[in-house]
Coordinates of C-alpha atoms and ligand atoms in Angstrom, one line a residue:
M11 CA 6.4 2.7 -48.9
N12 CA 6.2 1.3 -45.0
E13 CA 5.0 -2.8 -44.6
R14 CA 5.1 -2.3 -41.4
I15 CA 1.3 -3.3 -39.8
H16 CA 1.0 -2.0 -36.3
H17 CA -0.9 -4.0 -33.9
T18 CA -2.7 -2.5 -30.6
M19 CA -1.4 -4.7 -27.4
G20 CA -4.7 -6.4 -27.6
Q21 CA -3.9 -7.8 -30.4
Q22 CA -0.6 -8.4 -29.8
S23 CA -1.7 -11.0 -26.5
G24 CA -4.3 -12.4 -28.8
R25 CA -7.3 -10.6 -27.4
R26 CA -9.8 -7.9 -27.7
S27 CA -8.6 -4.4 -26.0
W28 CA -10.3 -2.8 -22.8
A29 CA -10.0 0.3 -22.1
E30 CA -10.4 2.1 -18.2
P31 CA -14.2 2.6 -17.3
W32 CA -14.6 6.3 -17.3
K33 CA -12.6 9.5 -19.3
I34 CA -10.9 12.3 -18.6
K35 CA -12.6 15.9 -18.5
M36 CA -9.7 18.3 -16.7
V37 CA -6.0 17.6 -16.4
E38 CA -3.2 18.6 -14.8
P39 CA -0.1 19.7 -17.3
L40 CA 3.0 18.2 -16.0
R41 CA 6.9 19.4 -16.4
M42 CA 9.5 17.3 -18.6
T43 CA 12.3 17.9 -17.6
R44 CA 16.0 17.2 -18.9
R45 CA 19.1 14.9 -17.7
S46 CA 20.8 18.4 -16.2
D47 CA 18.0 19.7 -14.3
R48 CA 17.7 15.8 -13.1
E49 CA 20.9 15.7 -11.8
G50 CA 20.9 18.9 -9.6
A51 CA 17.7 18.1 -8.2
L52 CA 18.6 14.4 -6.7
A53 CA 21.5 16.0 -5.7
G54 CA 19.9 18.7 -4.2
A55 CA 17.3 16.1 -2.7
G56 CA 20.2 14.0 -1.2
W57 CA 19.7 11.2 -3.9
N58 CA 16.6 10.4 -2.0
T59 CA 13.4 10.4 -4.0
F60 CA 11.0 11.5 -1.0
L61 CA 12.7 14.9 -0.8
L62 CA 12.3 15.6 -4.4
R63 CA 9.8 18.7 -5.4
S64 CA 6.9 17.1 -7.0
D65 CA 7.9 19.9 -9.6
D66 CA 10.8 18.0 -10.7
V67 CA 9.2 14.8 -11.3
Y68 CA 7.4 13.8 -14.6
I69 CA 5.7 10.7 -13.7
D70 CA 5.1 10.4 -9.6
L71 CA 5.2 6.7 -8.7
L72 CA 6.0 7.2 -5.5
T73 CA 2.9 5.9 -4.2
D74 CA -0.7 5.2 -4.0
S75 CA -1.5 6.6 -1.5
G76 CA -3.2 9.8 -1.7
T77 CA -2.8 10.4 -5.1
S78 CA -5.4 8.9 -6.9
A79 CA -8.1 10.8 -9.3
M80 CA -11.9 11.2 -8.1
S81 CA -14.6 11.3 -9.3
D82 CA -17.0 14.2 -10.3
R83 CA -19.3 12.5 -8.5
Q84 CA -17.1 12.7 -5.3
W85 CA -16.0 16.6 -6.3
A86 CA -19.6 17.1 -6.5
G87 CA -19.3 15.7 -2.9
M88 CA -17.0 17.8 -1.5
M89 CA -19.4 21.0 -2.2
L90 CA -22.0 19.2 0.4
G91 CA -19.4 19.4 3.1
D92 CA -20.9 20.1 6.5
E93 CA -18.2 21.7 8.1
A94 CA -20.0 21.1 11.8
Y95 CA -17.5 21.0 14.7
A96 CA -19.7 18.2 16.0
G97 CA -22.5 15.6 14.5
S98 CA -21.4 16.8 11.1
R99 CA -24.1 15.2 8.0
N100 CA -21.0 14.1 6.5
F101 CA -19.6 11.6 9.4
Y102 CA -23.2 9.6 9.3
R103 CA -23.1 9.0 5.2
L104 CA -19.3 7.8 6.2
E105 CA -20.7 6.1 9.1
Q106 CA -23.3 4.2 6.8
A107 CA -20.8 3.5 4.4
I108 CA -18.2 1.5 6.4
Q109 CA -21.2 -0.4 8.2
R110 CA -22.8 -1.5 4.8
W111 CA -19.2 -2.0 2.4
Y112 CA -17.2 -3.6 5.2
G113 CA -19.6 -4.8 7.9
Y114 CA -18.3 -3.3 11.2
E115 CA -20.4 -1.3 13.3
H116 CA -18.6 0.9 15.9
V117 CA -16.6 3.6 13.3
V118 CA -14.2 6.3 14.7
P119 CA -12.8 8.7 11.6
T120 CA -9.1 9.6 11.7
H121 CA -7.3 11.9 9.8
Q122 CA -5.3 9.2 7.3
G123 CA -4.3 5.6 8.4
R124 CA -1.4 6.0 10.7
G125 CA -3.7 7.9 13.1
A126 CA -5.8 5.0 13.2
E127 CA -2.9 2.5 14.0
H128 CA -1.9 4.9 16.8
L129 CA -5.2 4.7 18.4
I130 CA -5.5 0.6 17.6
S131 CA -2.3 0.3 19.1
Q132 CA -2.7 2.3 22.3
T133 CA -5.4 0.9 22.9
A134 CA -5.2 -2.7 22.3
I135 CA -1.2 -3.9 23.1
R136 CA 0.0 -3.9 26.9
K137 CA 3.9 -3.2 27.2
G138 CA 5.9 -6.3 26.4
Q139 CA 2.7 -8.1 24.7
Y140 CA 3.5 -9.7 20.6
V141 CA 2.4 -8.5 17.8
P142 CA 2.3 -11.0 15.1
G143 CA 1.7 -9.8 11.7
N144 CA 2.0 -11.0 7.9
M145 CA 5.2 -8.9 7.1
Y146 CA 5.4 -5.7 8.7
F147 CA 4.6 -2.2 7.1
T148 CA 6.6 0.7 8.1
T149 CA 3.8 2.9 10.1
T150 CA 1.9 0.1 11.4
R151 CA 5.2 -1.8 13.1
L152 CA 6.2 1.6 14.9
H153 CA 3.2 2.1 16.1
Q154 CA 2.6 -0.9 17.5
E155 CA 6.5 -0.6 19.3
L156 CA 5.9 2.8 20.2
A157 CA 2.9 1.6 22.3
G158 CA 4.9 -1.7 23.9
G159 CA 4.2 -4.2 21.5
I160 CA 7.0 -6.5 20.2
F161 CA 6.4 -7.2 16.8
V162 CA 6.7 -10.8 14.8
D163 CA 6.5 -11.4 11.1
V164 CA 4.4 -14.7 11.0
I165 CA 3.8 -14.2 6.8
A166 CA 4.1 -17.4 4.6
D167 CA 7.8 -18.2 3.5
E168 CA 7.0 -17.7 -0.1
A169 CA 6.3 -13.9 1.0
H170 CA 10.3 -13.4 1.5
D171 CA 11.1 -14.9 -2.0
P172 CA 10.3 -12.7 -4.9
A173 CA 10.5 -15.5 -8.0
D174 CA 8.1 -17.2 -5.6
R175 CA 4.7 -17.3 -8.0
S176 CA 2.3 -18.7 -5.3
P177 CA -1.1 -17.5 -5.9
F178 CA -1.7 -16.0 -1.8
K179 CA 1.5 -14.6 -0.3
G180 CA 0.2 -12.7 1.8
D181 CA -1.1 -15.8 3.1
V182 CA -0.6 -16.6 7.3
D183 CA 2.1 -19.2 8.1
L184 CA -0.5 -20.5 10.7
A185 CA 2.2 -22.8 11.9
K186 CA 4.3 -20.1 12.8
L187 CA 1.5 -18.4 14.7
E188 CA 1.2 -21.1 16.6
R189 CA 4.2 -21.7 17.6
L190 CA 4.3 -18.7 18.7
I191 CA 1.4 -19.1 21.3
V192 CA 2.5 -22.0 22.6
E193 CA 5.9 -20.4 23.1
H194 CA 4.3 -17.5 24.8
G195 CA 1.2 -18.4 25.6
A196 CA -2.4 -16.2 24.5
T197 CA -2.6 -14.0 27.2
N198 CA 0.9 -12.2 25.9
I199 CA 0.1 -11.7 22.4
A200 CA -2.1 -7.8 21.6
Y201 CA -4.0 -9.3 18.5
V202 CA -3.2 -10.5 15.1
S203 CA -2.0 -7.9 13.0
L204 CA -3.2 -9.2 9.6
A205 CA -3.2 -6.6 6.2
A206 CA -4.5 -7.6 2.9
T207 CA -2.8 -7.4 0.5
V208 CA 0.5 -6.8 2.0
N209 CA 2.0 -3.8 0.4
M210 CA 6.0 -4.4 1.9
A211 CA 5.4 -8.0 -0.1
G212 CA 4.4 -6.4 -3.0
G213 CA 1.0 -6.1 -2.7
Q214 CA 0.7 -9.5 -2.4
P215 CA -3.2 -11.0 -1.3
V216 CA -4.4 -13.1 1.7
S217 CA -7.0 -16.2 0.7
M218 CA -10.7 -16.3 2.1
A219 CA -9.4 -20.1 3.1
N220 CA -6.7 -18.2 4.8
V221 CA -8.6 -15.8 7.2
K222 CA -11.4 -17.9 7.9
A223 CA -8.4 -20.4 9.5
L224 CA -6.5 -17.5 11.1
R225 CA -10.3 -17.3 12.7
E226 CA -10.4 -20.3 13.9
L227 CA -7.2 -20.2 15.5
C228 CA -7.6 -17.0 16.9
S229 CA -11.0 -17.6 18.5
R230 CA -10.0 -20.9 19.8
N231 CA -6.9 -19.3 21.8
G232 CA -9.2 -16.2 22.5
I233 CA -7.1 -13.6 20.5
R234 CA -8.4 -10.6 18.8
L235 CA -8.2 -10.4 14.8
F236 CA -7.6 -7.0 13.5
L237 CA -7.1 -6.2 9.8
D238 CA -5.3 -3.1 8.2
A239 CA -7.7 -3.2 5.1
T240 CA -6.4 -0.4 3.3
R241 CA -6.5 -2.3 -0.2
L242 CA -8.4 -5.3 0.6
V243 CA -10.3 -4.3 -2.4
E244 CA -7.7 -5.3 -4.4
N245 CA -7.1 -8.5 -2.0
A246 CA -10.8 -9.4 -3.0
F247 CA -9.9 -8.9 -7.0
F248 CA -7.5 -11.3 -6.2
I249 CA -9.7 -14.1 -4.7
Q250 CA -12.2 -13.7 -6.9
E251 CA -9.8 -14.5 -9.4
R252 CA -8.0 -16.9 -8.2
E253 CA -9.9 -18.8 -5.6
P254 CA -12.3 -21.7 -6.5
G255 CA -15.7 -20.7 -5.6
Y256 CA -15.4 -17.0 -6.0
A257 CA -15.3 -16.5 -9.9
D258 CA -19.1 -15.4 -9.9
R259 CA -19.0 -13.4 -6.2
P260 CA -18.8 -9.8 -6.8
I261 CA -16.1 -8.1 -5.5
A262 CA -18.1 -6.1 -3.0
E263 CA -19.7 -9.1 -1.2
I264 CA -15.9 -10.9 -1.2
A265 CA -14.6 -7.8 0.9
R266 CA -17.2 -8.4 3.1
E267 CA -17.2 -12.0 3.7
F268 CA -13.6 -11.6 4.7
C269 CA -14.2 -8.7 6.6
G270 CA -16.6 -11.3 8.5
H271 CA -14.0 -12.8 9.7
T272 CA -11.9 -10.5 11.8
D273 CA -12.8 -8.2 15.0
G274 CA -12.4 -4.7 13.5
A275 CA -10.3 -2.8 10.8
W276 CA -8.3 0.1 10.3
M277 CA -8.4 1.8 7.1
S278 CA -6.1 4.6 5.1
A279 CA -8.6 5.8 2.6
K280 CA -6.0 7.8 0.3
K281 CA -5.8 4.5 -0.9
D282 CA -8.8 1.9 -2.1
S283 CA -11.2 4.5 -1.2
L284 CA -9.7 7.3 -3.6
V285 CA -9.5 9.9 -1.8
N286 CA -6.5 12.6 -1.3
I287 CA -6.9 12.1 2.9
G288 CA -8.8 10.3 4.8
G289 CA -9.1 7.3 7.5
W290 CA -10.8 4.8 9.9
L291 CA -10.8 2.6 12.8
A292 CA -14.0 0.3 13.7
V293 CA -14.4 -2.3 15.4
R294 CA -17.8 -4.8 16.6
D295 CA -17.2 -4.5 20.3
R296 CA -18.6 -2.0 22.1
T297 CA -16.1 -1.7 25.1
L298 CA -13.0 -1.4 23.0
F299 CA -15.3 1.3 20.6
E300 CA -15.8 3.3 23.7
E301 CA -12.3 3.5 24.4
L302 CA -11.0 4.2 20.8
R303 CA -13.4 7.0 20.5
N304 CA -12.4 8.3 23.7
L305 CA -8.6 8.6 22.6
V306 CA -9.3 9.5 18.9
V307 CA -10.5 13.4 20.9
V308 CA -6.9 13.6 22.5
Y309 CA -4.8 13.0 19.1
E310 CA -6.9 13.7 16.2
G311 CA -10.1 15.5 16.7
L312 CA -14.5 14.8 18.0
H313 CA -15.5 11.4 17.5
T314 CA -17.2 12.8 14.4
Y315 CA -14.6 14.0 12.4
G316 CA -11.3 12.8 13.4
G317 CA -9.0 15.2 12.3
L318 CA -11.1 15.7 8.9
A319 CA -13.0 18.6 7.4
G320 CA -17.1 17.2 6.2
R321 CA -16.0 17.3 3.1
D322 CA -13.4 14.6 3.3
M323 CA -15.6 12.4 5.2
E324 CA -18.4 12.8 2.1
A325 CA -15.7 12.0 -0.5
M326 CA -14.7 9.3 1.4
A327 CA -18.6 8.0 1.6
I328 CA -18.7 8.2 -2.1
G329 CA -15.4 7.0 -3.0
I330 CA -16.0 3.8 -0.4
E331 CA -18.4 2.5 -3.4
E332 CA -17.3 3.4 -6.3
S333 CA -13.9 1.4 -5.2
M334 CA -16.4 -1.4 -4.7
Q335 CA -17.2 -1.7 -8.1
D336 CA -15.9 -5.1 -10.1
D337 CA -14.9 -2.8 -13.4
H338 CA -12.9 -0.2 -11.6
V339 CA -10.8 -2.7 -9.8
R340 CA -9.9 -4.3 -13.0
S341 CA -9.1 -1.7 -14.6
R342 CA -6.7 -0.7 -11.9
I343 CA -5.1 -4.1 -11.6
G344 CA -5.5 -4.1 -15.4
Q345 CA -3.0 -1.3 -15.9
V346 CA -0.7 -2.3 -13.1
R347 CA -0.8 -6.1 -14.7
Y348 CA 0.1 -4.8 -18.2
L349 CA 2.8 -2.7 -17.1
G350 CA 3.9 -6.6 -14.9
E351 CA 3.4 -8.1 -18.4
L352 CA 5.7 -5.8 -20.7
L353 CA 8.8 -6.5 -18.1
D354 CA 8.3 -9.6 -16.9
D355 CA 8.6 -10.4 -20.9
W356 CA 12.0 -8.4 -21.2
G357 CA 13.2 -10.3 -18.9
I358 CA 12.9 -7.6 -15.9
P359 CA 14.0 -8.8 -12.3
M360 CA 10.7 -7.9 -10.2
V361 CA 8.3 -9.6 -7.5
Q362 CA 6.0 -12.7 -8.8
P363 CA 3.3 -12.5 -9.2
V364 CA 1.9 -9.0 -9.5
G365 CA 0.4 -7.8 -7.0
G366 CA -2.8 -5.4 -6.9
H367 CA -1.0 -1.7 -6.5
A368 CA 2.3 -1.3 -7.6
I369 CA 5.5 -3.4 -9.5
F370 CA 8.4 -4.3 -7.1
L371 CA 11.5 -4.6 -8.9
D372 CA 14.0 -6.8 -7.5
A373 CA 16.9 -4.4 -6.7
R374 CA 19.1 -7.4 -5.6
A375 CA 18.9 -8.7 -9.0
F376 CA 19.4 -5.8 -10.9
Y377 CA 22.7 -4.9 -8.9
P378 CA 24.4 -7.6 -8.0
Q379 CA 27.5 -6.3 -7.7
L380 CA 25.8 -4.0 -4.6
S381 CA 25.8 -5.5 -1.1
Q382 CA 22.9 -4.3 0.9
D383 CA 25.4 -1.6 3.2
Q384 CA 25.3 -0.1 -0.3
F385 CA 21.4 0.6 -1.0
P386 CA 20.6 -1.3 -4.4
A387 CA 17.2 -0.5 -3.8
Q388 CA 17.7 3.3 -3.3
T389 CA 20.5 3.3 -5.8
L390 CA 17.3 2.3 -8.5
A391 CA 15.4 4.4 -7.3
A392 CA 17.7 7.3 -8.2
E393 CA 18.9 5.7 -11.1
L394 CA 15.0 5.8 -12.6
Y395 CA 14.7 9.4 -11.8
L396 CA 18.0 10.5 -13.9
D397 CA 17.1 8.4 -16.4
S398 CA 13.5 9.8 -17.4
G399 CA 12.3 12.1 -14.2
I400 CA 10.1 8.6 -12.9
R401 CA 9.8 8.6 -9.1
S402 CA 9.9 5.5 -7.1
M403 CA 10.3 4.8 -3.3
E404 CA 12.6 2.1 -1.9
R405 CA 11.7 -0.5 0.0
G406 CA 14.4 -2.4 1.1
V407 CA 17.4 -1.8 4.1
V408 CA 16.7 1.8 4.0
S409 CA 12.6 1.6 4.9
A410 CA 13.1 -1.7 7.1
G411 CA 14.9 0.7 9.9
R412 CA 17.0 -0.7 12.6
D413 CA 16.0 -3.3 15.1
P414 CA 15.0 -1.5 18.4
A415 CA 16.5 -3.9 20.6
T416 CA 20.5 -4.5 18.7
G417 CA 20.5 -1.0 17.1
G418 CA 21.6 -2.3 13.7
H419 CA 20.3 -2.6 10.4
H420 CA 17.5 -4.8 9.9
Y421 CA 18.1 -6.8 6.5
P422 CA 15.6 -7.4 5.0
R423 CA 15.2 -10.6 2.2
L424 CA 13.3 -8.3 -0.1
E425 CA 15.6 -5.4 -1.5
L426 CA 12.7 -3.8 -3.9
T427 CA 12.2 -0.2 -6.0
R428 CA 8.3 0.1 -5.8
L429 CA 6.8 1.3 -9.6
T430 CA 3.5 2.7 -7.1
I431 CA 0.5 3.7 -9.7
P432 CA -2.2 6.0 -8.6
R433 CA -5.9 4.9 -9.4
R434 CA -6.8 6.7 -12.8
V435 CA -4.1 9.5 -12.8
Y436 CA -2.1 7.7 -15.9
T437 CA -2.8 6.4 -19.2
Q438 CA -1.4 3.6 -21.0
A439 CA 1.0 5.6 -22.8
H440 CA 2.9 6.5 -19.5
M441 CA 2.8 2.8 -18.6
D442 CA 4.9 2.6 -22.1
V443 CA 7.4 5.6 -20.9
V444 CA 8.3 3.7 -17.8
A445 CA 8.6 1.1 -18.7
E446 CA 11.2 2.0 -21.5
S447 CA 13.2 3.9 -19.0
V448 CA 13.2 0.8 -16.4
K449 CA 14.8 -1.4 -19.5
A450 CA 17.1 1.7 -20.1
V451 CA 18.6 1.1 -16.6
Y452 CA 18.5 -2.3 -16.5
D453 CA 21.0 -2.3 -19.5
G454 CA 22.9 0.2 -17.4
R455 CA 23.4 -1.5 -14.1
A456 CA 26.8 -2.9 -15.2
A457 CA 27.9 1.0 -14.0
A458 CA 25.9 1.4 -10.8
R459 CA 27.9 2.1 -7.7
G460 CA 25.9 2.6 -4.9
L461 CA 25.4 4.9 -2.0
K462 CA 26.2 5.4 1.2
M463 CA 24.1 7.3 3.9
S464 CA 25.6 10.9 4.9
Y465 CA 22.0 11.6 7.5
E466 CA 19.3 9.2 9.4
P467 CA 16.6 10.7 11.3
R468 CA 15.5 8.7 14.1
Y469 CA 12.1 7.8 12.9
L470 CA 11.0 6.3 9.8
R471 CA 14.4 7.3 8.5
F472 CA 13.7 6.7 4.7
F473 CA 11.4 9.4 4.5
Q474 CA 14.1 12.0 5.1
A475 CA 17.6 10.6 5.0
R476 CA 19.8 11.9 2.7
F477 CA 22.8 9.8 0.4
E478 CA 25.8 10.5 -1.0
P479 CA 27.1 8.5 -4.3
L480 CA 29.6 6.4 -3.8
Ligands
P71_29 C1 2.1 3.6 0.9 C2 1.8 4.3 2.4 C3 1.9 6.0 2.3 C4 3.3 5.9 3.1 C5 3.5 5.6 4.1 C6 4.8 5.0 5.0 C7 5.5 5.1 3.9 C8 6.0 5.2 3.2 C9 4.7 5.3 2.5 C10 0.5 3.7 4.1 C11 -0.2 2.6 4.8 C12 -0.2 1.5 3.9 C13 -0.4 0.7 5.0 C14 -0.9 -0.9 4.0 C15 -1.4 1.6 6.8 C16 -0.9 2.8 6.3 C17 -0.4 4.0 6.5 N1 1.3 3.4 2.8 N2 -1.2 0.4 6.0 O1 2.2 2.4 0.3 O2 0.3 1.0 3.1 O3 -1.7 4.9 6.1 O4 -0.7 6.8 4.7 O5 -2.3 7.2 5.6 O6 -1.0 7.3 7.5 O7 3.1 4.3 -0.2 P1 -1.0 6.5 6.1

């Protein structure tokens, strides 16, 4: 006789269970693979998860970028695409959505986030100027450097410590920024580049108090403040949860207030906004807008489509509204947290507190026997794939690239492997499979030997680099 009584996860945590605010209408079958299949696939991919075919992947946690599931309303919107070269009706719907939910007046559509980063960098940076930011993001920093800018990290020190549990690890350290201004003069600072949330720090939020103080500091010095709004909705959730005075305010209101402290924003709509492709750039200043609108026709497409089809802009307009709903955000971050709590209970080392879009495993703590030159985070991504067919992403020394001045590796303090959760795609059972696989790899950590790089491309090397086991 079975004496065991099973408990739901909610019961185990002493609370009532909750579930996603949607149901599934269409499914996409996944291919299950055997370890021997995966060994062949990984060797063929040069031990780089970016080079795997998705057909060889079981649960794909490479990124939450463009991998979310659209709603029935978004798919219906795809049928309302106005594919005119100029003046598409969907552009005006998108423009209105950005004005309403983010509050910026002038909008330039782009094919995705880095298209927008390119335009703002070329327009707002003069060669030799400094661009302070709250930790780097790969494409953001590259576009700033290609425009002749010098990136300077001014994030709070806590952000570089995976174990530090501060609530707003994305905050700018204002003293670091002030020192930079004093040292180089305000005119040698192109703008402050503020990301909310901070991807490379583990999806960590910026507080409202910090963006307010930053606004004051920038205004006093005549420096512009631009926002990377890619995961701002998730940032607004953390403000609602953690910052005094915001508990009863809707996420949409908090997001809009946050934007109110900035001069403009760029966006990869492939994240928060629940679309497979799309981005934008929006500013308050009319003169800057005219420059951006002129440059977009050179690199992206006419200023009323920016490299997108009309249907993509329609899906984005609808996705923006859906992304701002409290129930949606709570369920999205709730799923990430569910996985994080399991792993935390089992003593798996990772970035704390768990952020908005992903679990970031601390590969240094997994593999103390490996130096950063043996690519611990790349090794961990490979081991997870071999164990169960889960695909994750390296966010350590490979991603950090080389210092353009010295040519040597950047050695970031954070050596992380990211398990990124797409929105509205996987179930709690998938999260359980992921958690058990991470545990299995952790239990086998002593056997890991590391990798060496056998091919290194010039730009954003992590995408196409190849490795060999040591
Ligand atoms: C992510 C991505 C996609 C990506 C980009 C580069 C390397 C690996 C994966 C893209 C972002 C982002 C932030 C905060 C701008 C972009 C570029 N993230 N800002 O996390 O997270 O946007 O991909 O649409 O061009 O997997 P884009």
